[in-house]
Tab-separated table of C-alpha atoms in Angstrom:
chain	number	residue	atom	x	y	z
A	1	MET	CA	-0.037	0.014	0.005
A	2	THR	CA	1.280	3.488	-0.865
A	3	ALA	CA	0.350	6.662	0.973
A	4	ILE	CA	-1.525	9.282	-1.031
A	5	LYS	CA	-1.563	13.023	-0.644
A	6	PHE	CA	-4.340	15.611	-1.245
A	7	PRO	CA	-4.722	19.224	-0.313
A	8	GLU	CA	-6.684	18.794	3.026
A	9	LEU	CA	-4.322	16.035	4.142
A	10	GLU	CA	-1.247	18.038	3.370
A	11	GLN	CA	-2.473	21.020	5.234
A	12	LEU	CA	-3.308	18.845	8.237
A	13	GLU	CA	0.211	17.327	8.256
A	14	ARG	CA	1.750	20.802	8.013
A	15	ILE	CA	-0.265	21.897	11.052
A	16	ILE	CA	0.733	18.740	12.874
A	17	GLU	CA	4.330	19.605	12.271
A	18	GLN	CA	3.813	23.201	13.408
A	19	LEU	CA	2.187	22.014	16.705
A	20	GLY	CA	5.114	19.711	17.334
A	21	ASP	CA	5.243	18.208	20.871
A	22	ARG	CA	2.640	20.667	22.034
A	23	ALA	CA	-0.083	18.264	20.725
A	24	GLN	CA	-0.682	14.632	20.891
A	25	THR	CA	-1.112	13.017	17.583
A	26	GLU	CA	-2.384	9.489	16.730
A	27	VAL	CA	-3.368	7.745	13.418
A	28	VAL	CA	-6.472	5.949	14.830
A	29	GLU	CA	-7.278	4.166	11.505
A	30	LYS	CA	-5.717	3.559	8.130
A	31	ILE	CA	-8.183	3.139	5.228
A	32	GLN	CA	-7.277	1.203	2.164
A	33	TYR	CA	-8.574	2.150	-1.134
A	34	GLN	CA	-7.470	0.909	-4.616
A	35	ASP	CA	-3.745	0.199	-3.357
A	36	HIS	CA	-3.653	3.406	-1.449
A	37	GLU	CA	-3.681	4.054	2.272
A	38	PHE	CA	-5.459	6.992	3.785
A	39	PRO	CA	-4.817	7.951	7.470
A	40	ILE	CA	-7.318	9.145	9.964
A	41	HIS	CA	-5.496	11.525	12.313
A	42	CYS	CA	-6.635	12.484	15.783
A	43	ILE	CA	-4.973	15.533	17.320
A	44	THR	CA	-5.404	16.427	21.030
A	45	LEU	CA	-4.175	19.641	22.845
A	46	GLY	CA	-4.383	20.387	26.543
A	47	SER	CA	-4.562	18.460	29.709
A	48	THR	CA	-4.344	14.702	29.800
A	49	GLN	CA	-6.200	14.388	33.014
A	50	PRO	CA	-9.405	12.404	32.683
A	51	ASP	CA	-11.571	14.845	34.760
A	52	VAL	CA	-11.237	17.975	32.543
A	53	PRO	CA	-13.829	19.153	30.134
A	54	VAL	CA	-13.434	18.229	26.432
A	55	LEU	CA	-14.440	19.963	23.228
A	56	ALA	CA	-13.950	17.923	20.085
A	57	PHE	CA	-14.246	18.781	16.488
A	58	PHE	CA	-15.185	16.237	13.671
A	59	GLY	CA	-15.113	17.021	9.875
A	60	GLY	CA	-15.308	15.320	6.549
A	61	VAL	CA	-17.673	12.615	7.518
A	62	HIS	CA	-19.288	13.425	4.230
A	63	GLY	CA	-16.257	13.816	1.927
A	64	LEU	CA	-18.198	16.151	-0.513
A	65	GLU	CA	-18.916	18.512	2.293
A	66	LYS	CA	-15.108	19.372	2.683
A	67	ILE	CA	-15.783	22.851	3.845
A	68	GLY	CA	-16.320	21.421	7.299
A	69	SER	CA	-12.729	19.886	7.341
A	70	GLU	CA	-11.485	23.208	6.060
A	71	VAL	CA	-12.986	25.192	8.808
A	72	ILE	CA	-11.526	22.880	11.288
A	73	LEU	CA	-8.159	23.183	9.650
A	74	SER	CA	-8.411	26.922	9.622
A	75	TYR	CA	-9.172	26.864	13.481
A	76	MET	CA	-6.337	24.524	14.190
A	77	GLN	CA	-4.035	26.840	12.148
A	78	THR	CA	-5.015	29.796	14.394
A	79	ILE	CA	-4.495	27.734	17.489
A	80	SER	CA	-1.047	26.804	16.248
A	81	GLN	CA	-0.181	30.474	16.378
A	82	LEU	CA	-1.891	31.286	19.657
A	83	LEU	CA	0.176	28.713	21.376
A	84	ASP	CA	3.295	30.940	20.823
A	85	TRP	CA	2.044	33.901	22.751
A	86	ASP	CA	-1.523	33.797	24.083
A	87	GLN	CA	-0.990	33.125	27.874
A	88	GLU	CA	-4.803	33.170	28.422
A	89	PHE	CA	-5.364	30.369	25.842
A	90	LEU	CA	-2.446	28.296	27.245
A	91	ALA	CA	-4.094	28.705	30.773
A	92	ARG	CA	-7.398	27.306	29.303
A	93	LEU	CA	-5.733	24.315	27.927
A	94	GLU	CA	-4.150	23.488	31.296
A	95	ARG	CA	-7.624	22.668	32.600
A	96	SER	CA	-9.249	21.432	29.386
A	97	ARG	CA	-8.689	19.287	26.330
A	98	LEU	CA	-9.338	19.901	22.599
A	99	VAL	CA	-9.798	17.078	20.236
A	100	PHE	CA	-9.701	17.242	16.365
A	101	VAL	CA	-10.507	14.709	13.703
A	102	PRO	CA	-10.743	17.000	10.696
A	103	LEU	CA	-10.697	14.108	8.069
A	104	VAL	CA	-12.997	11.298	9.291
A	105	ASN	CA	-13.805	10.117	5.640
A	106	PRO	CA	-10.367	10.809	3.964
A	107	VAL	CA	-11.259	8.739	0.907
A	108	GLY	CA	-14.460	10.654	0.432
A	109	VAL	CA	-12.695	13.973	0.765
A	110	TYR	CA	-10.035	12.794	-1.747
A	111	LEU	CA	-12.687	11.631	-4.316
A	112	GLY	CA	-15.171	14.345	-3.645
A	113	THR	CA	-17.962	11.866	-2.658
A	114	ARG	CA	-20.510	11.880	0.124
A	115	CYS	CA	-19.810	8.211	0.886
A	116	ASN	CA	-16.619	6.414	1.736
A	117	GLY	CA	-14.586	4.216	-0.583
A	118	ASN	CA	-17.107	1.381	-0.113
A	119	GLY	CA	-20.116	3.579	-1.075
A	120	VAL	CA	-21.401	3.872	2.366
A	121	ASP	CA	-22.817	7.027	3.862
A	122	LEU	CA	-21.044	7.042	7.368
A	123	MET	CA	-23.767	9.236	8.937
A	124	ARG	CA	-26.299	6.375	8.115
A	125	ASN	CA	-24.014	3.569	9.093
A	126	SER	CA	-25.046	2.910	12.768
A	127	PRO	CA	-27.466	0.275	13.962
A	128	VAL	CA	-29.977	3.046	15.029
A	129	GLU	CA	-33.340	2.865	13.319
A	130	GLY	CA	-35.496	5.906	12.753
A	131	ILE	CA	-38.966	5.906	14.295
A	132	GLY	CA	-41.630	7.724	12.288
A	133	ALA	CA	-41.742	8.975	8.780
A	134	THR	CA	-38.400	8.239	6.895
A	135	ARG	CA	-37.530	8.471	3.253
A	136	ILE	CA	-34.828	7.145	0.968
A	137	PHE	CA	-32.607	9.923	2.036
A	138	SER	CA	-32.988	8.768	5.693
A	139	GLY	CA	-30.832	5.838	4.941
A	140	HIS	CA	-31.341	2.637	3.054
A	141	ARG	CA	-29.780	-0.827	2.256
A	142	ILE	CA	-31.030	-0.980	-1.396
A	143	THR	CA	-27.619	-0.618	-3.323
A	144	PRO	CA	-24.365	1.322	-2.786
A	145	ARG	CA	-24.957	2.900	-6.208
A	146	LEU	CA	-27.688	5.271	-4.533
A	147	PRO	CA	-26.764	7.907	-2.044
A	148	TRP	CA	-27.510	7.420	1.655
A	149	TYR	CA	-26.517	3.646	1.578
A	150	ARG	CA	-26.273	2.392	5.108
A	151	GLY	CA	-23.784	-0.502	4.510
A	152	ASP	CA	-23.672	-3.871	6.072
A	153	GLU	CA	-25.947	-4.071	9.203
A	154	SER	CA	-23.592	-6.672	10.767
A	155	LYS	CA	-20.776	-4.196	11.204
A	156	MET	CA	-20.016	-0.566	10.925
A	157	GLU	CA	-17.482	0.796	8.521
A	158	LYS	CA	-13.890	1.444	9.643
A	159	GLU	CA	-14.257	5.167	9.531
A	160	ALA	CA	-17.461	5.120	11.774
A	161	GLN	CA	-15.801	2.751	14.320
A	162	ALA	CA	-12.630	5.146	14.404
A	163	LEU	CA	-15.023	8.159	15.243
A	164	CYS	CA	-16.743	6.168	17.864
A	165	ARG	CA	-13.461	5.034	19.479
A	166	VAL	CA	-12.243	8.624	19.622
A	167	VAL	CA	-15.488	9.700	21.294
A	168	GLN	CA	-15.551	6.829	23.751
A	169	GLN	CA	-11.889	7.237	24.645
A	170	HIS	CA	-11.600	11.115	24.920
A	171	MET	CA	-15.108	12.201	25.783
A	172	PHE	CA	-17.073	9.473	27.730
A	173	ASN	CA	-14.408	9.694	30.502
A	174	SER	CA	-14.907	13.362	30.957
A	175	PRO	CA	-17.491	14.885	33.345
A	176	LEU	CA	-18.442	17.451	30.773
A	177	SER	CA	-17.768	17.286	26.928
A	178	ILE	CA	-19.217	18.727	23.769
A	179	ALA	CA	-18.721	17.269	20.261
A	180	LEU	CA	-19.145	19.492	17.142
A	181	ASP	CA	-19.522	17.719	13.763
A	182	LEU	CA	-19.333	20.034	10.923
A	183	HIS	CA	-21.450	19.496	7.672
A	184	SER	CA	-22.830	21.707	4.851
A	185	GLY	CA	-25.530	21.533	2.289
A	186	PHE	CA	-29.016	22.061	3.943
A	187	GLY	CA	-30.954	25.257	3.661
A	188	ILE	CA	-29.942	28.983	3.500
A	189	GLN	CA	-29.396	29.355	7.352
A	190	ASP	CA	-26.739	27.811	9.473
A	191	ARG	CA	-28.088	25.349	11.909
A	192	LEU	CA	-26.851	23.912	15.162
A	193	TRP	CA	-28.460	20.614	15.769
A	194	PHE	CA	-28.523	18.250	18.748
A	195	PRO	CA	-30.120	14.718	19.170
A	196	TYR	CA	-32.233	13.031	18.237
A	197	ALA	CA	-32.068	12.545	14.462
A	198	SER	CA	-33.887	9.163	14.667
A	199	ARG	CA	-36.937	10.158	16.639
A	200	LYS	CA	-38.991	13.033	17.871
A	201	THR	CA	-38.211	12.635	21.488
A	202	PRO	CA	-36.423	14.983	23.835
A	203	PHE	CA	-33.002	13.619	24.697
A	204	ALA	CA	-31.690	13.393	28.348
A	205	PHE	CA	-29.908	16.689	28.292
A	206	ILE	CA	-32.676	18.834	26.737
A	207	ALA	CA	-32.924	21.134	29.830
A	208	GLU	CA	-29.078	21.806	29.808
A	209	THR	CA	-29.167	22.201	26.083
A	210	LEU	CA	-31.966	24.913	26.158
A	211	ALA	CA	-30.036	26.634	29.103
A	212	LEU	CA	-26.919	26.694	26.966
A	213	LYS	CA	-28.943	28.078	23.971
A	214	GLU	CA	-30.386	30.917	26.020
A	215	LEU	CA	-26.959	31.659	27.407
A	216	PHE	CA	-25.721	32.029	23.810
A	217	ASP	CA	-28.582	34.168	22.836
A	218	ARG	CA	-28.074	36.453	25.688
A	219	CYS	CA	-24.315	36.752	24.966
A	220	TYR	CA	-24.683	36.957	21.138
A	221	GLN	CA	-28.016	38.498	20.394
A	222	HIS	CA	-27.526	38.683	16.634
A	223	HIS	CA	-26.012	35.279	16.121
A	224	ILE	CA	-26.750	33.623	12.787
A	225	TYR	CA	-27.661	30.029	14.091
A	226	ARG	CA	-30.872	28.219	14.262
A	227	ILE	CA	-30.720	25.982	17.199
A	228	GLU	CA	-32.943	22.825	17.236
A	229	PRO	CA	-33.089	19.076	17.345
A	230	THR	CA	-32.215	17.400	14.139
A	231	CYS	CA	-35.621	15.739	13.926
A	232	GLN	CA	-37.202	19.117	13.359
A	233	GLU	CA	-35.978	18.934	9.788
A	234	TYR	CA	-35.873	15.328	8.884
A	235	MET	CA	-35.584	11.755	10.416
A	236	ILE	CA	-32.734	9.410	9.696
A	237	ASN	CA	-31.474	5.877	10.156
A	238	GLY	CA	-28.146	5.073	11.287
A	239	ASP	CA	-27.191	8.418	12.842
A	240	LEU	CA	-23.770	8.132	14.514
A	241	TRP	CA	-24.412	10.774	17.151
A	242	ASP	CA	-27.744	9.239	18.171
A	243	TYR	CA	-25.822	5.860	18.510
A	244	LEU	CA	-23.237	7.387	20.673
A	245	PHE	CA	-25.358	9.413	22.728
A	246	ASP	CA	-27.593	6.397	23.601
A	247	ASP	CA	-24.536	4.411	24.465
A	248	PHE	CA	-23.296	7.147	26.711
A	249	VAL	CA	-26.623	7.388	28.522
A	250	GLN	CA	-26.694	3.633	29.134
A	251	ARG	CA	-23.356	3.955	30.851
A	252	PHE	CA	-23.129	7.359	32.519
A	253	GLU	CA	-26.260	9.573	32.374
A	254	ALA	CA	-26.315	10.255	36.064
A	255	GLU	CA	-22.648	10.868	36.533
A	256	ARG	CA	-21.618	12.980	33.328
A	257	LEU	CA	-22.890	15.236	30.600
A	258	PHE	CA	-22.041	14.594	26.926
A	259	LEU	CA	-23.596	17.069	24.218
A	260	PRO	CA	-23.124	16.029	20.527
A	261	LEU	CA	-23.863	18.944	18.238
A	262	THR	CA	-23.897	19.185	14.516
A	263	LEU	CA	-23.124	22.473	12.694
A	264	GLU	CA	-24.935	22.321	9.384
A	265	MET	CA	-23.726	25.237	7.349
A	266	GLY	CA	-26.505	26.359	4.937
A	267	SER	CA	-25.019	26.183	1.509
A	268	TRP	CA	-28.100	27.115	-0.523
A	269	LEU	CA	-27.184	30.875	0.154
A	270	TRP	CA	-24.029	30.305	-1.682
A	271	LEU	CA	-25.932	28.933	-4.660
A	272	ARG	CA	-28.437	31.727	-4.579
A	273	LYS	CA	-25.530	34.077	-5.167
A	274	SER	CA	-23.842	31.869	-7.694
A	275	PRO	CA	-26.503	29.579	-9.254
A	276	MET	CA	-24.145	28.191	-11.815
A	277	HIS	CA	-22.086	26.476	-9.068
A	278	LEU	CA	-24.894	24.019	-8.926
A	279	PHE	CA	-23.423	22.218	-12.037
A	280	SER	CA	-20.202	21.805	-10.120
A	281	ARG	CA	-19.388	18.612	-8.102
A	282	HIS	CA	-18.518	20.626	-5.028
A	283	GLY	CA	-20.866	23.641	-5.749
A	284	LEU	CA	-23.950	22.482	-3.816
A	285	PHE	CA	-21.843	21.724	-0.554
A	286	HIS	CA	-18.923	23.976	-0.876
A	287	PRO	CA	-18.226	27.729	-1.445
A	288	LEU	CA	-16.173	27.745	-4.612
A	289	LEU	CA	-15.102	31.478	-4.574
A	290	PRO	CA	-12.137	32.356	-2.530
A	291	HIS	CA	-13.556	35.324	-0.684
A	292	ARG	CA	-16.719	33.320	0.168
A	293	GLN	CA	-14.408	30.511	1.648
A	294	GLN	CA	-12.489	32.866	3.686
A	295	ARG	CA	-15.727	34.363	5.066
A	296	ILE	CA	-16.918	30.743	6.169
A	297	PHE	CA	-13.599	30.089	7.692
A	298	ARG	CA	-13.960	33.207	9.946
A	299	ARG	CA	-17.626	33.234	10.783
A	300	HIS	CA	-17.777	30.088	13.082
A	301	PHE	CA	-14.754	31.028	15.281
A	302	MET	CA	-17.056	32.993	17.755
A	303	LEU	CA	-19.167	29.639	18.170
A	304	PHE	CA	-16.093	27.720	18.873
A	305	ASP	CA	-14.795	30.083	21.472
A	306	PHE	CA	-18.336	30.239	23.142
A	307	LEU	CA	-18.385	26.459	23.366
A	308	PHE	CA	-14.892	26.245	24.942
A	309	ARG	CA	-15.726	28.950	27.497
A	310	SER	CA	-19.115	27.253	28.321
A	311	LEU	CA	-17.010	24.212	29.241
A	312	LEU	CA	-14.709	26.025	31.325
A	313	TYR	CA	-17.385	27.927	33.216
A	314	PRO	CA	-20.441	25.611	33.055
A	315	GLU	CA	-22.321	26.671	36.064
A	316	GLN	CA	-24.949	28.669	34.155
A	317	TRP	CA	-26.252	25.865	32.045
A	318	THR	CA	-25.177	22.496	33.718
A	319	GLN	CA	-25.915	23.016	37.564
A	320	LEU	CA	-29.617	23.320	37.416
A	321	LYS	CA	-31.862	22.875	40.374
A	322	PRO	CA	-34.688	20.361	40.084
A	323	ARG	CA	-37.237	23.136	39.705
A	324	GLN	CA	-35.256	24.802	37.066
A	325	LYS	CA	-34.444	21.675	35.149
A	326	ALA	CA	-38.257	20.810	35.137
A	327	ALA	CA	-39.036	24.393	33.911
A	328	TYR	CA	-36.413	24.020	31.069
A	329	GLU	CA	-37.814	20.738	29.980
A	330	LYS	CA	-41.253	21.984	29.809
A	331	LYS	CA	-40.234	24.982	27.934
A	332	ALA	CA	-38.083	22.882	25.544
A	333	SER	CA	-41.077	20.543	24.890
A	334	GLY	CA	-43.348	23.620	23.867
A	335	LEU	CA	-40.556	25.009	21.799
A	336	TRP	CA	-39.484	21.918	19.847
A	337	TYR	CA	-41.773	18.983	20.238
A	338	GLU	CA	-45.406	20.095	20.274
């Protein structure tokens, strides 16, 4: 097997070199495709203590939506420079941990395809079955020739298993953790989604999630995000985050808090401004013009910083008294589920 290079992987390797021994880097999986080998890198920064809060970033689950990977790489590049001089940022890392897996599906990013090299949609690949009205785009097992193919139900794809291992290793042992998975392609507005994608049921931390949303709304009154459960927009089979969250709840619900979020960057706005990009392979999911790419790289850093600080100072949204928790649950039910 020979290693293969492509722009996003080369950029990641340059950043890893810049970070040097200030980061811990692990190749969590190697994917073979047509006599080539594609690594999946996991990069961690900060404390190695198990009891610190963790913020993790995942990109490239759908290879065609490579803007997610590029936003994460841009953020990592910024961090590599902050580490040289920003004492406040260094102090943050002493009591927290950042985890990055920018290229979950390296073959898909290389090929410019939604699926992996086996034709499987990784975000339809878990054993979770959707409850309620589902469509073909919800995930199917008809044929890998169609999009949204779920793969072999007896085992998950290597890339999906690698993502799960990273989450279970770095996040499940933490008392408080947030995962942010970056995607693009739905709607004209950027959305911040939380579980569930498979059913219209409030998840275990709905009260804390609403408290976090209201804190974000107060701090950034003019933010661009629509915050809602994924099931508000569509129901899907095989969602990896539903699978991981249910696994977490089964093990740790009363002891720890794990919040998986999906940032869905609305790419239809890019198409409205440049409709001819619809005829490009990447045009529906990726901003093609350089100035538009640069704008997307910048616009989400505020969210990243807010999530980081909310983990360091979580009292406002995690330490809810029973009466507060009940009130938030009732409010969330009316806002999202009725």
